[in-house]
Backbone as JSON Lines, residues from 0, in Angstrom:
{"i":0,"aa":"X","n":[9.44,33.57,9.35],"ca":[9.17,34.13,8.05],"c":[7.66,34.33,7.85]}
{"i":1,"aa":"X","n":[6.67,33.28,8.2],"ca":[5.75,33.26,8.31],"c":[4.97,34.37,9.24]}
{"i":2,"aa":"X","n":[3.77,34.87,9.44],"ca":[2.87,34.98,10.24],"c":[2.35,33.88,10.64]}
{"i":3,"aa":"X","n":[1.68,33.84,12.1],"ca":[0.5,32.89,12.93],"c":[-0.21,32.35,11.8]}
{"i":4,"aa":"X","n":[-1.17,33.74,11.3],"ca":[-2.25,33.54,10.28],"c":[-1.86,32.4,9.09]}
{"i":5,"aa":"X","n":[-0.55,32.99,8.53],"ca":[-0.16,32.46,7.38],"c":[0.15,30.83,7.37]}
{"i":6,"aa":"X","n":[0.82,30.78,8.78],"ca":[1.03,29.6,9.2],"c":[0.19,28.25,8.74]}
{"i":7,"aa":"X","n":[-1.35,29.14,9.65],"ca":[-2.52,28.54,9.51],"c":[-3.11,28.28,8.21]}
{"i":8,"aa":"X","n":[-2.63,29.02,7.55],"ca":[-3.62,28.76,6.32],"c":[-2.7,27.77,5.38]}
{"i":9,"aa":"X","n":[-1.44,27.84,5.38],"ca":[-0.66,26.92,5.26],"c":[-0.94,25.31,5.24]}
{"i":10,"aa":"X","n":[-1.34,24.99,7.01],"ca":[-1.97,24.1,7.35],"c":[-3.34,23.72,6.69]}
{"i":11,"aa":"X","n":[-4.07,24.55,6.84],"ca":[-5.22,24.15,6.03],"c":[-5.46,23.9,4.24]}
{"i":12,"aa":"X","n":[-4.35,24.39,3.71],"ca":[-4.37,24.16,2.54],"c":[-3.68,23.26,2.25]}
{"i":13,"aa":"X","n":[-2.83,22.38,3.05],"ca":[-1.98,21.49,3.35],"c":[-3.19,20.1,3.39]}
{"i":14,"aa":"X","n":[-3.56,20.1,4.45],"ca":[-5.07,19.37,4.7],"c":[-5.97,19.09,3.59]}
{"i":15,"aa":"X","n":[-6.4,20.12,2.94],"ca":[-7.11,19.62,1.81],"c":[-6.63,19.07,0.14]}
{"i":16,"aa":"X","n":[-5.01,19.61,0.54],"ca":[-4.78,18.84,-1.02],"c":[-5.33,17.47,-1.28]}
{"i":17,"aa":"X","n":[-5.32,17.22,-2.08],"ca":[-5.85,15.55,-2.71],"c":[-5.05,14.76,-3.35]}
{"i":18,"aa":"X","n":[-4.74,13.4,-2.99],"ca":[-3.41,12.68,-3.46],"c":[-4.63,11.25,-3.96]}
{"i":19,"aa":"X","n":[-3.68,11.25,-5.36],"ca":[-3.88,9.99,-6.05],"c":[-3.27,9.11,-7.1]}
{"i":20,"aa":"X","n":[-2.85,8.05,-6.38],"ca":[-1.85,6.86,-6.17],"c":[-2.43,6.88,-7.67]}
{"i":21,"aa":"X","n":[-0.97,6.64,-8.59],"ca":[-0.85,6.09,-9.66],"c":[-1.94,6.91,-11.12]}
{"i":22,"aa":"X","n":[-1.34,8.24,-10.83],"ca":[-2.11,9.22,-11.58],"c":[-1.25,10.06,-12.13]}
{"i":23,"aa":"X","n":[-0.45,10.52,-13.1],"ca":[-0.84,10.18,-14.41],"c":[-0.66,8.95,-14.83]}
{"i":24,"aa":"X","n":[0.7,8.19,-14.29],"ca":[1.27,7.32,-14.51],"c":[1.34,6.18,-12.74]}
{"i":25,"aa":"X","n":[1.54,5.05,-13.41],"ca":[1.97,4.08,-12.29],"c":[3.56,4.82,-11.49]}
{"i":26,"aa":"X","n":[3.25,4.93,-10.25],"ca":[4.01,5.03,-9.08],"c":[4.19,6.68,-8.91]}
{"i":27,"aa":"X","n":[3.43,7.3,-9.64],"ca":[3.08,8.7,-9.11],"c":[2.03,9.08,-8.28]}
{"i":28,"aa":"X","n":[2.34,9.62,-6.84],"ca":[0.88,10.33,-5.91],"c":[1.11,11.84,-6.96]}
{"i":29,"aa":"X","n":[0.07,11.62,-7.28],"ca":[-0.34,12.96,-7.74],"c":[-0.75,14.19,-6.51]}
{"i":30,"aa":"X","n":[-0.48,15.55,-6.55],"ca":[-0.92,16.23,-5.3],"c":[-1.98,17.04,-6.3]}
{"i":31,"aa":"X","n":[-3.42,16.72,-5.62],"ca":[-4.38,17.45,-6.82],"c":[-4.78,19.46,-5.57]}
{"i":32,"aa":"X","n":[-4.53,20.11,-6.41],"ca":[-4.94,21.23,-5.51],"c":[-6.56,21.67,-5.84]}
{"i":33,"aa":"X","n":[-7.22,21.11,-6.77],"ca":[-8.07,21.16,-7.32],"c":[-9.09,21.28,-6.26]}
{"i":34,"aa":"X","n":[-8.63,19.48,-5.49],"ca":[-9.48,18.98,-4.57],"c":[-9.77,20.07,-3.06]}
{"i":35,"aa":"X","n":[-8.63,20.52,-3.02],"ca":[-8.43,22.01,-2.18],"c":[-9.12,23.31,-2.58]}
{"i":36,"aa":"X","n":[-9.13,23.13,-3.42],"ca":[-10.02,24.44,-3.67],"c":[-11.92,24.45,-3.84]}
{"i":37,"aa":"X","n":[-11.89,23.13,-3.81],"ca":[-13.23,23.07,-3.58],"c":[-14.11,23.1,-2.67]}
{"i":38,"aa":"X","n":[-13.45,23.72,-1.47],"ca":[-13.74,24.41,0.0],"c":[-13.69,25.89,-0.07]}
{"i":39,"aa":"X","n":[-14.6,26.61,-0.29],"ca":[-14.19,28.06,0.13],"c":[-13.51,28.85,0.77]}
{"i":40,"aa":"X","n":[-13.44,27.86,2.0],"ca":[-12.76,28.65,3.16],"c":[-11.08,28.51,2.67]}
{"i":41,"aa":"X","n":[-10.66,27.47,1.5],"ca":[-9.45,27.33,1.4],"c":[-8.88,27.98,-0.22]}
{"i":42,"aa":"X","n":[-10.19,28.11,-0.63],"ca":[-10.14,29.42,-2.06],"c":[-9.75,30.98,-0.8]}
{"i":43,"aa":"X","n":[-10.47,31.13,0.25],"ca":[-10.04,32.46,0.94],"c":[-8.26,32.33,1.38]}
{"i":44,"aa":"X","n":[-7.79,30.89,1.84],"ca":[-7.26,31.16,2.44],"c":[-5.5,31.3,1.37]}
{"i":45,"aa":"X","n":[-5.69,30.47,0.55],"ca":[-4.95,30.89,-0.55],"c":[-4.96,32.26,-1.15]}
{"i":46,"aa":"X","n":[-5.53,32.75,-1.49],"ca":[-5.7,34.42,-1.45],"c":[-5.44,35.0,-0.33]}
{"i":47,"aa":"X","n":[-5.61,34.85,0.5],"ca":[-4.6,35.71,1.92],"c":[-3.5,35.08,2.12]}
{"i":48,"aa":"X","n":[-2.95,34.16,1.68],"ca":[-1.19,33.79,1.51],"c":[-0.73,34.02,0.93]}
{"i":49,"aa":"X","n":[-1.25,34.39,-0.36],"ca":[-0.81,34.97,-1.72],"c":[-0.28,36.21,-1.5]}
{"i":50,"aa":"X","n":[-1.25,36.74,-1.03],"ca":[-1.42,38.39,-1.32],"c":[-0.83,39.11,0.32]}
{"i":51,"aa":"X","n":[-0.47,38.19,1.64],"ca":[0.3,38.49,2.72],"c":[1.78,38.0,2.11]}
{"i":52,"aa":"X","n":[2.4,37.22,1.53],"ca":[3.43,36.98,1.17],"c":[3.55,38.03,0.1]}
{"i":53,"aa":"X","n":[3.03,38.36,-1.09],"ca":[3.4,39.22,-1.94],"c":[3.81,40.78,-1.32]}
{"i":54,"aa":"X","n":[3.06,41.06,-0.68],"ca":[2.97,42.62,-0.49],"c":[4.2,42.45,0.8]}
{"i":55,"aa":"X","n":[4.53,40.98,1.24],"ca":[5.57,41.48,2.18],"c":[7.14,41.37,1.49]}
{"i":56,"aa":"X","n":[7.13,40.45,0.54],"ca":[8.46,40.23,-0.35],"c":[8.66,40.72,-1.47]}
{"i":57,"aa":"X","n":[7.62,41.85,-2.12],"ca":[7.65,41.93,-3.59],"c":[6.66,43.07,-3.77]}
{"i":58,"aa":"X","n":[6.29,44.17,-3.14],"ca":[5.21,44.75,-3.14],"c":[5.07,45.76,-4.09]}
{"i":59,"aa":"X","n":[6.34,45.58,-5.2],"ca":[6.21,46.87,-6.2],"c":[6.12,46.24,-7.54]}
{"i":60,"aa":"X","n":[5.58,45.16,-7.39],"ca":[5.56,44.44,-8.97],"c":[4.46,45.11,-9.64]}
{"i":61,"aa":"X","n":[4.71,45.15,-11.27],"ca":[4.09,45.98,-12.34],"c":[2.98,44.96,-12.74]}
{"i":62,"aa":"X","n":[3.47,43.72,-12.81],"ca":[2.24,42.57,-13.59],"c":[2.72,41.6,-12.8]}
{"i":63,"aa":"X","n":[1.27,40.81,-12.6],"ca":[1.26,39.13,-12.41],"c":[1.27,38.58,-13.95]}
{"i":64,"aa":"X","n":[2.33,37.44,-14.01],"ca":[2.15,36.59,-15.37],"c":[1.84,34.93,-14.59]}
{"i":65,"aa":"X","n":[0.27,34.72,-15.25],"ca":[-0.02,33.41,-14.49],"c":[-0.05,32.23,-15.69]}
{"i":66,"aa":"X","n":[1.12,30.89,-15.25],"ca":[1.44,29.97,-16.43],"c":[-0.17,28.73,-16.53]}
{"i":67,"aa":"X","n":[-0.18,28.72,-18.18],"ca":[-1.38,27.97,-18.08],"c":[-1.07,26.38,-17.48]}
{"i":68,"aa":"X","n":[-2.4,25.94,-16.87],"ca":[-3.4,26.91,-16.91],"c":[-3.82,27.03,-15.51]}
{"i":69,"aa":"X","n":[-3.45,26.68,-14.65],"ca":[-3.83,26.89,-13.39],"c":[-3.36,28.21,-12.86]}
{"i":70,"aa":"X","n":[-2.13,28.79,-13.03],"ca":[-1.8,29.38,-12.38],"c":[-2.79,31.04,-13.08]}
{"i":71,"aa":"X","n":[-3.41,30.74,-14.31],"ca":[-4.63,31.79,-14.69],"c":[-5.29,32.05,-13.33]}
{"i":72,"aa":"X","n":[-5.67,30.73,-12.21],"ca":[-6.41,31.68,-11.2],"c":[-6.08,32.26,-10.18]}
{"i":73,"aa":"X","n":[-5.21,32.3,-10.06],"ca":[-4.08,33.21,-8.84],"c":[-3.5,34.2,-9.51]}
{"i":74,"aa":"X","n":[-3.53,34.2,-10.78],"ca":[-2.91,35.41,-11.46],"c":[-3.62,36.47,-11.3]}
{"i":75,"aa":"X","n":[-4.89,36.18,-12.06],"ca":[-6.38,37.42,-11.91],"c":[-6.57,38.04,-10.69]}
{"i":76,"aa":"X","n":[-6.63,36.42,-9.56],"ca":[-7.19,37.0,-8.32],"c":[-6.25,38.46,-7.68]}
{"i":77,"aa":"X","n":[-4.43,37.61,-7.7],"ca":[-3.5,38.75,-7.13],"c":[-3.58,40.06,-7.79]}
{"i":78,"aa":"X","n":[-3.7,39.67,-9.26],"ca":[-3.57,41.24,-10.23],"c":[-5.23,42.08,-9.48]}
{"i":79,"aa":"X","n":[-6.34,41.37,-9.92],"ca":[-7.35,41.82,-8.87],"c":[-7.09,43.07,-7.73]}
{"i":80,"aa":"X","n":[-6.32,42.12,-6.72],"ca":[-5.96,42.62,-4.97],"c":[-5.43,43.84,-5.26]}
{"i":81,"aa":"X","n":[-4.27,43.81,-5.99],"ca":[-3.29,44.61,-6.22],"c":[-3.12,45.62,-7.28]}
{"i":82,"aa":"X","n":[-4.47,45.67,-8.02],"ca":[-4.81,46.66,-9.27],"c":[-3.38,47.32,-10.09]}
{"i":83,"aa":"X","n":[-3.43,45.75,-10.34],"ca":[-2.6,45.11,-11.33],"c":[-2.38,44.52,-12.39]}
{"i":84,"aa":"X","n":[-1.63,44.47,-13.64],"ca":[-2.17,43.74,-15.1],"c":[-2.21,42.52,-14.76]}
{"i":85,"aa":"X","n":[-2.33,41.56,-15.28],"ca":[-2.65,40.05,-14.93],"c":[-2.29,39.46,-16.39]}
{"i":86,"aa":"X","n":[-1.3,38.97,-16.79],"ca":[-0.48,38.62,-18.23],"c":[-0.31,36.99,-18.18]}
{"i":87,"aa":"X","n":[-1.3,36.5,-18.74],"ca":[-0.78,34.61,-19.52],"c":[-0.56,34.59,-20.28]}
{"i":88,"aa":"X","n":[0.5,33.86,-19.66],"ca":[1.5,32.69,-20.81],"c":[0.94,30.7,-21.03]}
{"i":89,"aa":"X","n":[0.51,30.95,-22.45],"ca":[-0.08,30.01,-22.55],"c":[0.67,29.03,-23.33]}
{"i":90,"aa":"X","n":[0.08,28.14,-23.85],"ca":[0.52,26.7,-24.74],"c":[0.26,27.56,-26.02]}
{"i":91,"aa":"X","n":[1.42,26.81,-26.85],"ca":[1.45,27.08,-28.27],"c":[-0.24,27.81,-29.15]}
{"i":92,"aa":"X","n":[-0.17,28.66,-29.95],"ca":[-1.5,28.88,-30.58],"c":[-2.61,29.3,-29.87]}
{"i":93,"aa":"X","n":[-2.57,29.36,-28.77],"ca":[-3.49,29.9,-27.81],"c":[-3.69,31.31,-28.0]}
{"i":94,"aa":"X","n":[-2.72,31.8,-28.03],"ca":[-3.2,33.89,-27.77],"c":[-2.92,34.48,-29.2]}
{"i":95,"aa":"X","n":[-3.93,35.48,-29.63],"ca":[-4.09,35.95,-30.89],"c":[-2.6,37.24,-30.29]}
{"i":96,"aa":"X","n":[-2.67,37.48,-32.12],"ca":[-1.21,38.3,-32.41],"c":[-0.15,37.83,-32.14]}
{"i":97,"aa":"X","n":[0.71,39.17,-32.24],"ca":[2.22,38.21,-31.96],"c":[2.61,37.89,-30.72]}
{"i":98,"aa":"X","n":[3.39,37.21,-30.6],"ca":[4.06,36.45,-30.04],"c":[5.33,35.79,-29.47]}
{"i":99,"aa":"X","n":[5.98,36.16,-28.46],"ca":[7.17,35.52,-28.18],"c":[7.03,34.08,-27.65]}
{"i":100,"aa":"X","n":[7.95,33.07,-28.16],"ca":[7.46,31.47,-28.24],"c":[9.26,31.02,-27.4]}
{"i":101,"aa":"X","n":[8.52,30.04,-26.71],"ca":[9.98,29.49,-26.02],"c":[9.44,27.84,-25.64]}
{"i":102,"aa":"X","n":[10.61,26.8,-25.69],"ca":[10.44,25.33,-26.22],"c":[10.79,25.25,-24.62]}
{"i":103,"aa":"X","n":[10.17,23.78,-24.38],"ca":[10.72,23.67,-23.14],"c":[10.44,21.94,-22.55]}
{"i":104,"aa":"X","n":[11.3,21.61,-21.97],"ca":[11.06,20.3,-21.81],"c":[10.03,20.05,-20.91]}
{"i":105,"aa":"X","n":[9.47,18.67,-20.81],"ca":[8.31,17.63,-20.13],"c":[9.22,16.74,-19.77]}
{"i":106,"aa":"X","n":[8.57,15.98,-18.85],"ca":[9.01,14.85,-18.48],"c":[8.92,13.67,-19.27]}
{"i":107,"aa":"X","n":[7.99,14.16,-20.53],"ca":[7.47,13.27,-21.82],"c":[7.83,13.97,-22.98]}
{"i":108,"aa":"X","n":[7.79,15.17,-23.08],"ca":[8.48,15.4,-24.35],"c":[8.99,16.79,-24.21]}
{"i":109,"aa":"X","n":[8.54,17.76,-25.23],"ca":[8.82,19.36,-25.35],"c":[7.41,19.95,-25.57]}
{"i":110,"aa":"X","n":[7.5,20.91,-25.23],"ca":[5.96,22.1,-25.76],"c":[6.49,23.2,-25.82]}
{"i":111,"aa":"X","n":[5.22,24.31,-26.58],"ca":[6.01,25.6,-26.36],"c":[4.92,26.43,-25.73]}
{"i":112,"aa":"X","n":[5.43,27.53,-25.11],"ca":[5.08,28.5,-24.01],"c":[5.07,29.7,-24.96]}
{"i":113,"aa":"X","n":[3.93,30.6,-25.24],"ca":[4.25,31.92,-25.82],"c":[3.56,33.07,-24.6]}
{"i":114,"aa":"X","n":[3.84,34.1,-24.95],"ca":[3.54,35.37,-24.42],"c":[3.48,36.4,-25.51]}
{"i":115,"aa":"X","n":[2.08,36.84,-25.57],"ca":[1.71,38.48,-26.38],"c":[2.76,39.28,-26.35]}
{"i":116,"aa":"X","n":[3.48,39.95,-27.57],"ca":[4.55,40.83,-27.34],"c":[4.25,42.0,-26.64]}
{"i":117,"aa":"X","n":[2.72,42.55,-26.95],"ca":[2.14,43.69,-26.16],"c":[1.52,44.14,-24.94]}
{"i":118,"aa":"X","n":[2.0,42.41,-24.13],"ca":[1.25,42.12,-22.91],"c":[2.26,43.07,-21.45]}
{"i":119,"aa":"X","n":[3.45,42.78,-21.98],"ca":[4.57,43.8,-21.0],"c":[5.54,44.54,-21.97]}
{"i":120,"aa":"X","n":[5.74,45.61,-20.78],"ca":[6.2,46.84,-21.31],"c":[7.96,46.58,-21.32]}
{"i":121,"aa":"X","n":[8.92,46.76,-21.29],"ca":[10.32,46.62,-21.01],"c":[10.16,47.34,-19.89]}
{"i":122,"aa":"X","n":[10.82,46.59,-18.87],"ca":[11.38,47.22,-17.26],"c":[10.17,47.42,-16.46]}
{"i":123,"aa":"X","n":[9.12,46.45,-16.51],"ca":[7.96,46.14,-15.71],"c":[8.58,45.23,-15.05]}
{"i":124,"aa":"X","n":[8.14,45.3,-13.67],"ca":[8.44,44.18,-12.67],"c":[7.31,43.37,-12.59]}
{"i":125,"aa":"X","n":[8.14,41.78,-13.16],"ca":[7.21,40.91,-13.02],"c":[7.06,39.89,-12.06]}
{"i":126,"aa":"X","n":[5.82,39.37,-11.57],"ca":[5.77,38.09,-10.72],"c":[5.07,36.87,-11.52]}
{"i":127,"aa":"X","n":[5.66,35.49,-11.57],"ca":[5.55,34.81,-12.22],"c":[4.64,33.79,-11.19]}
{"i":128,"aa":"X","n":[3.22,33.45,-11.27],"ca":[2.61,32.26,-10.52],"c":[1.87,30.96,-10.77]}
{"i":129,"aa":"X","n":[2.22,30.08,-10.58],"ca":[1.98,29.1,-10.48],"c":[1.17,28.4,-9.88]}
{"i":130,"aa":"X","n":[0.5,26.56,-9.9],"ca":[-0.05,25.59,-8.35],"c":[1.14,25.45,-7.89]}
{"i":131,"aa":"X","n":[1.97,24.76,-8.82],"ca":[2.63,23.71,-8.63],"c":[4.29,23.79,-9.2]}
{"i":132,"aa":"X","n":[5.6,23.51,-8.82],"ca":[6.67,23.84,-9.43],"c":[7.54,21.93,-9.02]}
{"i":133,"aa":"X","n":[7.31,21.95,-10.46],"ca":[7.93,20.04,-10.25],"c":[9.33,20.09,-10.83]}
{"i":134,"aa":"X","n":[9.3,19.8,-12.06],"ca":[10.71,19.75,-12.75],"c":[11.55,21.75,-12.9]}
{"i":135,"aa":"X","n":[10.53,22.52,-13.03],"ca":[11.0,24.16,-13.37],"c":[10.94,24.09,-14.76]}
{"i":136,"aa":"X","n":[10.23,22.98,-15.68],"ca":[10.33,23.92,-17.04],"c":[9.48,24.64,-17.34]}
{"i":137,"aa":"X","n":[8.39,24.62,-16.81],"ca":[7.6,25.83,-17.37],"c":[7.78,27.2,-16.45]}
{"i":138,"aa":"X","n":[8.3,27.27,-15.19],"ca":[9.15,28.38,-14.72],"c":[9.85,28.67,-15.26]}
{"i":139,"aa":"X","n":[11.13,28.4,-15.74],"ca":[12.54,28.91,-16.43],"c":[11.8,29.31,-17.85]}
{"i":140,"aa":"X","n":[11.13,28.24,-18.6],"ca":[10.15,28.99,-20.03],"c":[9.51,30.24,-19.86]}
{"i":141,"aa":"X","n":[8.79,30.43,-18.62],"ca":[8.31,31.69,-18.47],"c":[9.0,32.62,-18.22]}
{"i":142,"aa":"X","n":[10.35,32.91,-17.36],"ca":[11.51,33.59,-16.8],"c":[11.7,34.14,-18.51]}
{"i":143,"aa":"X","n":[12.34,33.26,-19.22],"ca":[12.71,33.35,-20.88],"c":[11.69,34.27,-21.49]}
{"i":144,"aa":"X","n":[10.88,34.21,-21.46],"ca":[8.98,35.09,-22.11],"c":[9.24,36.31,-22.0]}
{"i":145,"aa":"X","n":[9.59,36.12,-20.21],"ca":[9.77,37.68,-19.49],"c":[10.67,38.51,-19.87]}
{"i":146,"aa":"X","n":[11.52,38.3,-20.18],"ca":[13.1,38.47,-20.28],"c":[13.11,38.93,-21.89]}
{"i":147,"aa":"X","n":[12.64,37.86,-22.84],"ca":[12.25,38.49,-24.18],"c":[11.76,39.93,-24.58]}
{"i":148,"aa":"X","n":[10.64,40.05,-23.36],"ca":[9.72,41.11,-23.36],"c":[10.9,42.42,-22.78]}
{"i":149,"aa":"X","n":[11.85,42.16,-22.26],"ca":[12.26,42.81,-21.51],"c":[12.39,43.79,-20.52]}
{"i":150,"aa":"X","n":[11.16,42.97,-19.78],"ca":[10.42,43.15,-18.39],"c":[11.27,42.18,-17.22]}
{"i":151,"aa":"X","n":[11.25,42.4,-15.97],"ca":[12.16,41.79,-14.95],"c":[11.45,40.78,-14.0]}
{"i":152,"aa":"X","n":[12.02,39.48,-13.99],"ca":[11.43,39.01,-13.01],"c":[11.78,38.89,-11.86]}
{"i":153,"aa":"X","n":[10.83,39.22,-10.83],"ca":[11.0,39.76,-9.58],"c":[11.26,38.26,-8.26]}
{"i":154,"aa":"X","n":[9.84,37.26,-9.01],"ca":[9.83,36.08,-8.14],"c":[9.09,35.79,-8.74]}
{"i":155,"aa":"X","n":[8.93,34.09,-8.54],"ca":[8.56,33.05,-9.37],"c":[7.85,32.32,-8.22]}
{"i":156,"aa":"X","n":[6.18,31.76,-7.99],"ca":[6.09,31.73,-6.59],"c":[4.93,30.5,-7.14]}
{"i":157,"aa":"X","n":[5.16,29.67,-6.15],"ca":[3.84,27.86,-6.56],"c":[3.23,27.93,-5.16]}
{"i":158,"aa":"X","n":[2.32,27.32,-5.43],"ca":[1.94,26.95,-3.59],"c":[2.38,25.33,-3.38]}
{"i":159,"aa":"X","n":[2.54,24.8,-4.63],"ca":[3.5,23.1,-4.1],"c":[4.71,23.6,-4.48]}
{"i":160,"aa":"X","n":[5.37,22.71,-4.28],"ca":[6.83,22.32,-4.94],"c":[7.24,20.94,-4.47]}
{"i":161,"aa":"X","n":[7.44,20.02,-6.2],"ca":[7.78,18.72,-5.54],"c":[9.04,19.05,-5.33]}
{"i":162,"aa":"X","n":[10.34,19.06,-4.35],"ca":[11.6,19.07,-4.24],"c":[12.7,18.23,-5.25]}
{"i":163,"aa":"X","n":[11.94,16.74,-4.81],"ca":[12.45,15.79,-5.32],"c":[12.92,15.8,-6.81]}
{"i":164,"aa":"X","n":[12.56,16.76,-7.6],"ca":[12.4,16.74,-8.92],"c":[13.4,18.41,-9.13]}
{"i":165,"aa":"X","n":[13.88,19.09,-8.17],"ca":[14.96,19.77,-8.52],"c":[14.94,20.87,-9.14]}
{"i":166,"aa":"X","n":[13.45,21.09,-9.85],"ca":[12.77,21.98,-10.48],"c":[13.46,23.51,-10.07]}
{"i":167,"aa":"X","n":[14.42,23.66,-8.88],"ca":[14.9,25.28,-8.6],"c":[16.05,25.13,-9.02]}
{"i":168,"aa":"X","n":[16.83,23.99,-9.05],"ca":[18.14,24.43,-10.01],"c":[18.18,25.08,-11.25]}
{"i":169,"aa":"X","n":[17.06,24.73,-12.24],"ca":[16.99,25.61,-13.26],"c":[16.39,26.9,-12.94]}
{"i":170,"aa":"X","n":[16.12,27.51,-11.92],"ca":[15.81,28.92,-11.77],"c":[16.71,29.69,-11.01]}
{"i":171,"aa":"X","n":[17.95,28.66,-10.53],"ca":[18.86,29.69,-9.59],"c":[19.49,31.01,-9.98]}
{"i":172,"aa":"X","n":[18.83,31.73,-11.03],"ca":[19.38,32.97,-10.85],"c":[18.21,33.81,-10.46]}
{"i":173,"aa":"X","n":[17.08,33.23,-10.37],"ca":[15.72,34.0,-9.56],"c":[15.0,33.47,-8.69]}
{"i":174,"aa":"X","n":[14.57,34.47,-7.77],"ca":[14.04,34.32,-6.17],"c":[13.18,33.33,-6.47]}
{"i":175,"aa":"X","n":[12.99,32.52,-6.06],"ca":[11.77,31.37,-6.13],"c":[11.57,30.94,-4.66]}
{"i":176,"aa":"X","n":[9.73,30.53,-4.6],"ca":[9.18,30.28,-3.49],"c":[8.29,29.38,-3.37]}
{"i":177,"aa":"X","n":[7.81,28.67,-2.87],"ca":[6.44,27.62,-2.68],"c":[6.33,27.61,-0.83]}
{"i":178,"aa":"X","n":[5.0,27.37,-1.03],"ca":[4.28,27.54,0.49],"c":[4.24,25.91,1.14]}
{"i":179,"aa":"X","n":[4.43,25.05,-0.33],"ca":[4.37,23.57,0.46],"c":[4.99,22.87,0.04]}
{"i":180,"aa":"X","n":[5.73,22.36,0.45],"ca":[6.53,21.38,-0.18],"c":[6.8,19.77,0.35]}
{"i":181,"aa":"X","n":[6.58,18.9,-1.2],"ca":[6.47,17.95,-0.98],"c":[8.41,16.96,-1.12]}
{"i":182,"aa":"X","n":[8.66,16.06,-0.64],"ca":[10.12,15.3,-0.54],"c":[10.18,14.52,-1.88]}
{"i":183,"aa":"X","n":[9.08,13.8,-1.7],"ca":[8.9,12.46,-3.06],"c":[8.61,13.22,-4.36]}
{"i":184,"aa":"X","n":[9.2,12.65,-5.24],"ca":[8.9,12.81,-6.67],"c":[8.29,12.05,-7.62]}
C-alpha cells in the first residue's frame, strides 16, 4: 500500500514521537507528536505522507476540514499543496457568524464542535484531518458538521491512532486512515 519513501517516513516519524508516562492522567503514555515535529526533516516528512497518500486515495477533494487544534496544521499545509480551501472546525464560540454546532463526548465529559455555515458549499468533497484518532469523537462530530453543511466526506485521516480505544467503530460508515498506530490505550 505503501511506497519505499512513504515507508520511510513512516519510520521516521514513528522515531520521533514523544511518550510520557502518566500524562494527562496516571497510567496514560501519552504519544506527544509535538515532540516530532520539532525536527524539520520530520515537519517535511509528514507533508510528503500526507500529500503522497492523499493524491493517491482521494485526489479530487474540494476542502481540507482540519479539527482543532492540531489538525489546523496539516489542514493549511495539504489545502496549501493542493490549492485548496482549508475549513476549521473548532471548540464552541470560537468562529464568528453562524454556525453549525454538534455535542460530542470526552473521555471526561461533552464539548461542542461548530463549523461556519459558509465555510462549505453542499456536494463539496471533503477530507477531514487530524494528529491523532483515540476514542472517534471528534471524528464522527466532524463527519456530523460535514454532513449538516451538506458537503461529503470523502476520508477522515490521523497520523496516530490509538486502536485500543475503538475510536473507528464510530466512523464505520467512512473511509478512515492513520499512518501509525498504537495497541495500548
Amino acid at each position: 500500500m505503501y511506497s519505499e519513501a512513504d515507508k520511510k517516513r513512516i519510520e521516521l516519524i514513528k522515531q520521533h514521537i514523544g511518550e510520557f508516562p502518566d500524562f494527562p492522567k496516571k497510567g496514560i503514555v501519552f504519544k506527544d507528536l509535538f515532540t516530532a515535529l520539532s525536527s524539520g526533516e520530520v515537519c517535511r516528512a509528514v507533508k510528503e505522507l500526507f500529500l503522497s497518500y492523499i493524491k493517491s486515495t482521494c485526489p479530487h477533494v474540494d476542502a481540507v476540514v482540519g479539527l482543532d487544534a492540531r489538525g489546523f496544521l496539516f489542514s493549511l499545509m495539504i489545502a496549501a499543496e493542493l490549492e485548496i480551501g482549508c475549513v476549521p472546525i473548532r471548540k464552541r464560540g470560537k468562529l464568528p457568524g453562524e454556525t453549525y454546532s454538534v455535542e460530542y463526548k470526552l473521555e471526561y465529559g461533552v464539548d461542542i464542535f461548530e463549523l461556519q455555515k459558509a465555510a462549505l458549499k453542499p456536494g463539496q468533497k471533503v477530507l477531514i484531518v487530524d494528529d491523532l484518532m483515540a476514542t472517534g469523537g471528534t471524528f464522527e462530530a466532524a463527519t456530523r458538521l460535514v454532513e449538516q453543511a451538506k458537503a461529503e466526506v470523502v476520508q477522515c485521516v490521523a497520523i496516530m491512532e490509538l486502536t485500543g480505544l475503538r475510536g473507528r467503530d464510530k466512523l464505520k460508515e467512512y473511509n478512515v486512515h492513520s499512518f501509525i498506530q498504537y495497541n495500548d490505550d
